[in-house]
């Protein structure tokens, strides 16, 4: 057997089979957020895939375009200038390294804290005023989408009050994070049948994540518990929503947190924005009483979001983080 070493440029970055047309997932559930069937459609999608696409969301294209233009301008700067906005932990610019335990991806990014409905003033990154303003406008808008999605979930699940879920991500002290990812193309691998891992497989720890990309493909989700990976056709006008681990627990496993990853495109760069809606650190993450049937018990041990987050940062990206909180 001939074992080929990774081409030097992607040294240390795991490779994946390049997706082809047959991997495209045509059945992504599409939810019309302004339509009457949104609540039912969202619950159905969360039970089946933990993932769906949102259209008719009411966010102006100009808001998304402005944030995208400014992000491209930021990442086009000289490396030394970007490095001045680092390190990524706790918040700031990062390149290739993801988390604290050795995961690597073919990307650079900004990891940013959100306070209420805009970037936290405690972090001066990004420092450019136009970029900050564009991100703040985008964050205010995407957060409203997250709130509407969480309200529709509560409605569809028959939970009262309607803001039982959304309040967790909007109340004072909620742990909201915003991420801007830039996946440069990786031409060195073109035609080799493999692609660099942009962001390795993982589930998100929060309640929900709301993603928007520039229309370059790359996002994949796992079906059948990881037995099959499918490519999500990109759509720059839509948002994509992931169920996170916390929402899986709040629904006692009825909703599944979806495993996903990003495969780098060999020719086009991908820019994505992700809003992660998390609760305050002291919030207990446990099944909502309305969702527990007669005599049904929680599948999980008791924990707070702060405890979950602390444990998450000790894991590798691809680890099953909920496993240690499951009742045996
Ligand atoms: C995945 C979802 C978000 O991007 C993130 C990520 C975080 C990070 O990049 O620092 C983590 C990852 C994410 C889960 C496990 C830990 C923490 C990297 C990692 C290895 C910002 C988050 O909240 O959790």
Short mmCIF file of C-alpha atoms and ligand atoms in Angstrom, two decimals:
data_model
loop_
_atom_site.label_atom_id
_atom_site.label_comp_id
_atom_site.label_asym_id
_atom_site.label_seq_id
_atom_site.Cartn_x
_atom_site.Cartn_y
_atom_site.Cartn_z
CA UNK A 1 0.00 0.00 0.00
CA UNK A 2 1.27 3.46 -0.86
CA UNK A 3 0.70 5.96 1.91
CA UNK A 4 0.78 9.51 0.67
CA UNK A 5 1.69 12.23 3.12
CA UNK A 6 -0.57 15.28 3.22
CA UNK A 7 0.69 17.97 0.86
CA UNK A 8 2.76 20.32 3.07
CA UNK A 9 0.26 23.20 2.95
CA UNK A 10 -2.37 21.12 4.70
CA UNK A 11 0.01 19.45 7.11
CA UNK A 12 -1.85 18.61 10.35
CA UNK A 13 -5.26 19.26 8.80
CA UNK A 14 -7.31 16.09 8.38
CA UNK A 15 -8.51 15.37 4.85
CA UNK A 16 -12.01 14.35 3.78
CA UNK A 17 -13.34 12.82 0.60
CA UNK A 18 -14.36 15.65 -1.74
CA UNK A 19 -18.12 15.89 -1.90
CA UNK A 20 -19.73 15.22 -5.28
CA UNK A 21 -23.19 15.91 -6.72
CA UNK A 22 -24.48 12.61 -5.36
CA UNK A 23 -23.81 13.75 -1.77
CA UNK A 24 -26.16 16.70 -2.13
CA UNK A 25 -29.05 16.56 0.33
CA UNK A 26 -32.17 17.61 -1.57
CA UNK A 27 -34.46 16.90 1.39
CA UNK A 28 -33.30 19.71 3.72
CA UNK A 29 -36.51 20.79 5.50
CA UNK A 30 -37.44 24.33 4.51
CA UNK A 31 -39.44 26.39 6.99
CA UNK A 32 -41.36 29.48 5.89
CA UNK A 33 -40.98 31.52 9.06
CA UNK A 34 -43.81 33.87 8.05
CA UNK A 35 -46.20 31.10 7.17
CA UNK A 36 -48.90 29.51 9.37
CA UNK A 37 -47.26 26.07 9.41
CA UNK A 38 -43.89 27.18 10.81
CA UNK A 39 -44.28 25.76 14.34
CA UNK A 40 -45.30 22.29 13.15
CA UNK A 41 -42.62 22.24 10.42
CA UNK A 42 -39.87 23.24 12.86
CA UNK A 43 -40.79 20.55 15.39
CA UNK A 44 -40.92 17.96 12.64
CA UNK A 45 -37.49 18.99 11.28
CA UNK A 46 -35.92 19.04 14.76
CA UNK A 47 -37.20 15.54 15.48
CA UNK A 48 -36.04 14.14 12.16
CA UNK A 49 -32.74 15.92 11.55
CA UNK A 50 -32.04 18.55 14.21
CA UNK A 51 -31.54 20.84 11.23
CA UNK A 52 -33.57 23.01 8.87
CA UNK A 53 -33.46 25.96 6.52
CA UNK A 54 -35.41 29.15 7.19
CA UNK A 55 -36.85 31.35 4.45
CA UNK A 56 -39.11 34.41 4.64
CA UNK A 57 -37.20 35.41 7.75
CA UNK A 58 -37.55 39.16 7.26
CA UNK A 59 -33.83 40.01 7.42
CA UNK A 60 -32.89 42.52 4.72
CA UNK A 61 -30.42 41.29 2.10
CA UNK A 62 -28.53 44.57 2.58
CA UNK A 63 -27.88 43.70 6.25
CA UNK A 64 -26.36 40.36 5.28
CA UNK A 65 -24.40 41.83 2.36
CA UNK A 66 -22.90 44.63 4.41
CA UNK A 67 -21.67 42.24 7.10
CA UNK A 68 -20.26 39.92 4.43
CA UNK A 69 -18.44 42.73 2.60
CA UNK A 70 -16.88 43.96 5.84
CA UNK A 71 -15.87 40.44 6.86
CA UNK A 72 -14.15 39.85 3.51
CA UNK A 73 -12.32 43.16 3.97
CA UNK A 74 -11.20 42.11 7.46
CA UNK A 75 -9.83 38.74 6.33
CA UNK A 76 -8.08 40.35 3.32
CA UNK A 77 -5.74 42.24 5.68
CA UNK A 78 -2.09 41.29 6.13
CA UNK A 79 -1.60 38.33 8.48
CA UNK A 80 0.27 40.49 11.00
CA UNK A 81 -2.69 42.88 11.24
CA UNK A 82 -5.14 40.02 11.76
CA UNK A 83 -2.88 38.44 14.37
CA UNK A 84 -3.12 41.68 16.35
CA UNK A 85 -6.83 40.87 16.75
CA UNK A 86 -5.92 37.54 18.36
CA UNK A 87 -5.75 35.27 20.21
CA UNK A 88 -9.18 33.65 19.73
CA UNK A 89 -9.53 32.61 23.36
CA UNK A 90 -11.50 33.78 25.09
CA UNK A 91 -12.51 36.06 22.16
CA UNK A 92 -10.79 37.40 19.07
CA UNK A 93 -9.09 36.27 15.85
CA UNK A 94 -7.92 32.71 15.36
CA UNK A 95 -6.38 30.73 12.55
CA UNK A 96 -6.46 26.96 11.99
CA UNK A 97 -6.56 26.04 15.69
CA UNK A 98 -10.04 25.26 17.02
CA UNK A 99 -10.62 24.98 20.75
CA UNK A 100 -7.84 24.27 23.22
CA UNK A 101 -7.13 20.60 22.62
CA UNK A 102 -5.39 20.30 19.28
CA UNK A 103 -8.19 20.42 16.68
CA UNK A 104 -7.17 22.00 13.39
CA UNK A 105 -9.17 23.22 10.40
CA UNK A 106 -8.50 25.03 7.14
CA UNK A 107 -10.02 28.30 8.28
CA UNK A 108 -9.53 31.59 10.04
CA UNK A 109 -12.21 33.12 12.19
CA UNK A 110 -13.40 35.67 14.70
CA UNK A 111 -14.96 34.37 17.90
CA UNK A 112 -16.97 37.18 19.51
CA UNK A 113 -19.07 37.68 22.63
CA UNK A 114 -22.58 39.07 22.30
CA UNK A 115 -24.05 41.15 25.08
CA UNK A 116 -27.82 41.61 24.80
CA UNK A 117 -28.32 42.26 21.05
CA UNK A 118 -24.87 43.49 19.95
CA UNK A 119 -21.15 42.81 20.28
CA UNK A 120 -19.91 43.00 23.84
CA UNK A 121 -18.19 46.31 24.57
CA UNK A 122 -15.77 44.39 26.79
CA UNK A 123 -14.04 43.07 23.66
CA UNK A 124 -12.55 45.63 21.26
CA UNK A 125 -12.21 43.11 18.41
CA UNK A 126 -12.99 43.89 15.66
CA UNK A 127 -11.76 47.44 16.12
CA UNK A 128 -12.85 48.77 12.73
CA UNK A 129 -15.96 50.91 13.27
CA UNK A 130 -17.66 50.03 9.97
CA UNK A 131 -17.16 46.30 10.54
CA UNK A 132 -18.46 46.56 14.10
CA UNK A 133 -21.53 48.51 12.98
CA UNK A 134 -22.25 45.98 10.22
CA UNK A 135 -21.92 43.07 12.64
CA UNK A 136 -24.11 44.77 15.23
CA UNK A 137 -26.85 45.33 12.65
CA UNK A 138 -26.57 41.69 11.56
CA UNK A 139 -26.52 40.33 15.12
CA UNK A 140 -29.64 42.30 16.12
CA UNK A 141 -31.43 40.82 13.09
CA UNK A 142 -30.25 37.21 13.39
CA UNK A 143 -31.05 37.19 17.07
CA UNK A 144 -34.66 38.08 16.24
CA UNK A 145 -34.72 35.10 13.88
CA UNK A 146 -33.42 32.86 16.68
CA UNK A 147 -36.12 34.20 19.03
CA UNK A 148 -38.88 33.58 16.47
CA UNK A 149 -37.56 30.07 15.84
CA UNK A 150 -37.48 29.30 19.58
CA UNK A 151 -41.00 30.71 20.04
CA UNK A 152 -42.25 28.58 17.15
CA UNK A 153 -40.63 25.56 18.77
CA UNK A 154 -42.41 26.25 22.06
CA UNK A 155 -45.68 26.67 20.17
CA UNK A 156 -45.18 23.45 18.22
CA UNK A 157 -44.23 21.55 21.38
CA UNK A 158 -47.19 22.95 23.29
CA UNK A 159 -45.06 24.66 25.92
CA UNK A 160 -46.31 27.71 27.80
CA UNK A 161 -45.37 30.49 28.02
CA UNK A 162 -44.39 30.96 24.40
CA UNK A 163 -41.06 32.48 25.43
CA UNK A 164 -40.08 29.54 27.66
CA UNK A 165 -37.19 28.68 25.33
CA UNK A 166 -36.41 32.05 23.77
CA UNK A 167 -36.11 33.75 27.18
CA UNK A 168 -33.14 31.51 27.93
CA UNK A 169 -31.12 33.17 25.18
CA UNK A 170 -32.43 36.71 25.62
CA UNK A 171 -32.46 37.17 29.39
CA UNK A 172 -29.80 39.19 31.17
CA UNK A 173 -26.52 37.27 31.29
CA UNK A 174 -27.39 34.82 28.52
CA UNK A 175 -24.29 33.31 26.91
CA UNK A 176 -24.52 34.29 23.28
CA UNK A 177 -21.55 33.85 20.97
CA UNK A 178 -21.02 35.02 17.41
CA UNK A 179 -18.58 33.49 14.99
CA UNK A 180 -17.33 34.72 11.60
CA UNK A 181 -15.60 31.93 9.68
CA UNK A 182 -13.47 32.33 6.56
CA UNK A 183 -12.54 29.15 4.71
CA UNK A 184 -10.01 30.07 2.03
CA UNK A 185 -9.93 27.81 -1.01
CA UNK A 186 -7.36 25.04 -0.98
CA UNK A 187 -6.15 24.74 -4.60
CA UNK A 188 -3.25 22.42 -3.64
CA UNK A 189 -5.75 19.58 -3.31
CA UNK A 190 -7.69 20.29 -6.49
CA UNK A 191 -8.29 17.16 -8.54
CA UNK A 192 -6.97 14.79 -5.87
CA UNK A 193 -10.41 13.62 -4.75
CA UNK A 194 -9.84 14.87 -1.22
CA UNK A 195 -10.44 18.19 0.50
CA UNK A 196 -9.14 19.85 3.63
CA UNK A 197 -11.38 19.74 6.69
CA UNK A 198 -12.61 23.27 7.21
CA UNK A 199 -14.28 22.59 10.57
CA UNK A 200 -14.28 19.03 11.86
CA UNK A 201 -17.41 17.13 12.82
CA UNK A 202 -19.10 18.23 16.02
CA UNK A 203 -22.38 19.13 17.64
CA UNK A 204 -22.97 22.63 19.00
CA UNK A 205 -23.32 22.87 22.79
CA UNK A 206 -25.92 25.70 22.93
CA UNK A 207 -29.71 25.62 22.34
CA UNK A 208 -29.66 26.70 18.71
CA UNK A 209 -27.19 27.97 16.14
CA UNK A 210 -28.29 30.15 13.24
CA UNK A 211 -25.95 30.14 10.24
CA UNK A 212 -25.73 32.16 7.06
CA UNK A 213 -23.04 31.72 4.41
CA UNK A 214 -21.95 33.56 1.28
CA UNK A 215 -23.31 30.85 -0.99
CA UNK A 216 -20.17 28.71 -1.22
CA UNK A 217 -20.95 25.08 -0.44
CA UNK A 218 -19.12 23.12 2.27
CA UNK A 219 -21.56 22.50 5.12
CA UNK A 220 -22.38 18.84 5.66
CA UNK A 221 -24.69 17.20 8.17
CA UNK A 222 -24.66 13.63 9.44
CA UNK A 223 -27.68 11.43 8.87
CA UNK A 224 -28.44 8.23 10.72
CA UNK A 225 -26.12 9.09 13.65
CA UNK A 226 -23.11 9.68 11.44
CA UNK A 227 -23.50 6.71 9.11
CA UNK A 228 -23.87 9.08 6.16
CA UNK A 229 -22.63 12.59 5.48
CA UNK A 230 -24.63 14.75 3.10
CA UNK A 231 -23.89 18.18 1.63
CA UNK A 232 -26.29 21.00 2.35
CA UNK A 233 -26.90 23.03 -0.84
CA UNK A 234 -25.84 26.56 0.04
CA UNK A 235 -28.27 29.46 -0.04
CA UNK A 236 -27.01 32.94 0.75
CA UNK A 237 -30.55 34.25 1.20
CA UNK A 238 -31.56 31.73 3.85
CA UNK A 239 -30.57 30.85 7.39
CA UNK A 240 -29.77 27.33 8.53
CA UNK A 241 -30.64 26.31 12.08
CA UNK A 242 -28.94 23.56 14.11
CA UNK A 243 -30.35 22.00 17.25
CA UNK A 244 -27.63 22.11 19.93
CA UNK A 245 -26.91 19.72 22.81
CA UNK A 246 -28.76 21.89 25.36
CA UNK A 247 -31.97 21.80 23.36
CA UNK A 248 -31.63 18.04 23.04
CA UNK A 249 -31.60 17.84 26.84
CA UNK A 250 -34.43 20.39 27.29
CA UNK A 251 -36.58 18.16 25.06
CA UNK A 252 -35.33 14.98 26.76
CA UNK A 253 -33.90 13.71 23.49
CA UNK A 254 -36.96 14.44 21.37
CA UNK A 255 -34.91 16.92 19.34
CA UNK A 256 -31.46 15.70 18.28
CA UNK A 257 -28.40 17.91 18.22
CA UNK A 258 -27.10 17.50 14.71
CA UNK A 259 -23.54 16.48 13.92
CA UNK A 260 -22.13 18.73 11.22
CA UNK A 261 -18.83 19.75 9.62
CA UNK A 262 -17.41 21.93 6.87
CA UNK A 263 -15.41 20.67 3.89
CA UNK A 264 -13.17 23.22 2.20
CA UNK A 265 -13.87 24.12 -1.40
CA UNK A 266 -10.78 23.88 -3.61
CA UNK A 267 -11.62 26.99 -5.62
CA UNK A 268 -13.99 29.31 -3.80
CA UNK A 269 -13.72 30.85 -0.38
CA UNK A 270 -16.57 30.41 2.06
CA UNK A 271 -17.59 33.03 4.59
CA UNK A 272 -20.13 32.14 7.24
CA UNK A 273 -21.74 33.86 10.20
CA UNK A 274 -23.06 31.82 13.08
CA UNK A 275 -25.06 33.05 16.04
CA UNK A 276 -25.01 30.62 18.99
CA UNK A 277 -27.86 31.07 21.45
CA UNK A 278 -26.84 29.88 24.91
CA UNK A 279 -28.44 30.49 28.33
CA UNK A 280 -26.99 32.22 31.39
CA UNK A 281 -24.25 30.18 33.11
CA UNK A 282 -26.48 29.38 36.10
CA UNK A 283 -29.35 28.06 33.97
CA UNK A 284 -30.20 24.43 34.74
CA UNK A 285 -30.37 22.35 31.60
CA UNK A 286 -33.05 19.76 32.20
CA UNK A 287 -36.11 18.49 30.34
CA UNK A 288 -39.04 20.92 30.36
CA UNK A 289 -41.74 19.42 32.62
CA UNK A 290 -44.40 19.72 29.86
CA UNK A 291 -42.34 17.40 27.70
CA UNK A 292 -42.06 14.59 30.23
CA UNK A 293 -44.84 12.06 29.92
CA UNK A 294 -46.46 10.25 32.87
CA UNK A 295 -43.64 8.59 34.81
CA UNK A 296 -41.03 9.60 32.22
CA UNK A 297 -37.66 10.52 33.70
CA UNK A 298 -34.87 12.69 32.43
CA UNK A 299 -32.33 10.82 30.33
CA UNK A 300 -29.66 13.15 31.71
CA UNK A 301 -27.97 13.95 34.99
CA UNK A 302 -28.52 17.42 36.41
CA UNK A 303 -26.23 20.15 35.22
CA UNK A 304 -26.05 23.89 34.57
CA UNK A 305 -25.00 25.52 31.32
CA UNK A 306 -21.83 26.73 33.08
CA UNK A 307 -20.93 23.15 34.03
CA UNK A 308 -21.63 21.90 30.53
CA UNK A 309 -19.54 24.63 28.94
CA UNK A 310 -16.61 24.02 31.26
CA UNK A 311 -16.68 20.32 30.44
CA UNK A 312 -17.02 21.08 26.71
CA UNK A 313 -13.80 23.07 26.62
CA UNK A 314 -11.93 20.02 27.93
CA UNK A 315 -13.12 17.87 25.02
CA UNK A 316 -11.93 17.41 21.45
CA UNK A 317 -14.22 18.82 18.79
CA UNK A 318 -15.57 15.45 17.60
CA UNK A 319 -16.23 14.03 21.08
CA UNK A 320 -19.75 13.14 22.18
CA UNK A 321 -20.01 15.81 24.87
CA UNK A 322 -23.43 14.77 26.12
CA UNK A 323 -22.30 11.20 26.86
CA UNK A 324 -20.84 12.09 30.27
CA UNK A 325 -24.15 13.67 31.29
CA UNK A 326 -26.34 10.75 30.26
CA UNK A 327 -27.84 8.55 32.96
CA UNK A 328 -26.43 5.09 32.48
C1 LIG B 1 -18.64 24.37 18.63
C2 LIG B 1 -19.68 25.48 18.39
C3 LIG B 1 -19.07 26.89 18.45
O1 LIG B 1 -18.32 27.14 17.24
C4 LIG B 1 -18.12 27.05 19.66
C5 LIG B 1 -17.01 26.04 19.49
C6 LIG B 1 -15.89 26.05 20.52
C7 LIG B 1 -14.69 26.84 20.01
O2 LIG B 1 -14.43 26.91 18.81
O3 LIG B 1 -13.99 27.37 20.87
C8 LIG B 1 -15.54 24.56 20.82
C9 LIG B 1 -16.67 23.73 20.13
C10 LIG B 1 -17.74 24.76 19.81
C11 LIG B 1 -17.22 22.61 21.02
C12 LIG B 1 -16.16 21.92 21.95
C13 LIG B 1 -15.00 22.83 22.33
C14 LIG B 1 -15.49 24.27 22.31
C15 LIG B 1 -14.18 24.06 20.38
C16 LIG B 1 -14.02 22.83 21.22
C17 LIG B 1 -13.15 21.87 20.96
C18 LIG B 1 -17.68 28.49 19.81
C19 LIG B 1 -18.78 26.48 20.88
O4 LIG B 1 -19.44 27.09 21.70
O5 LIG B 1 -18.51 25.13 20.98
#
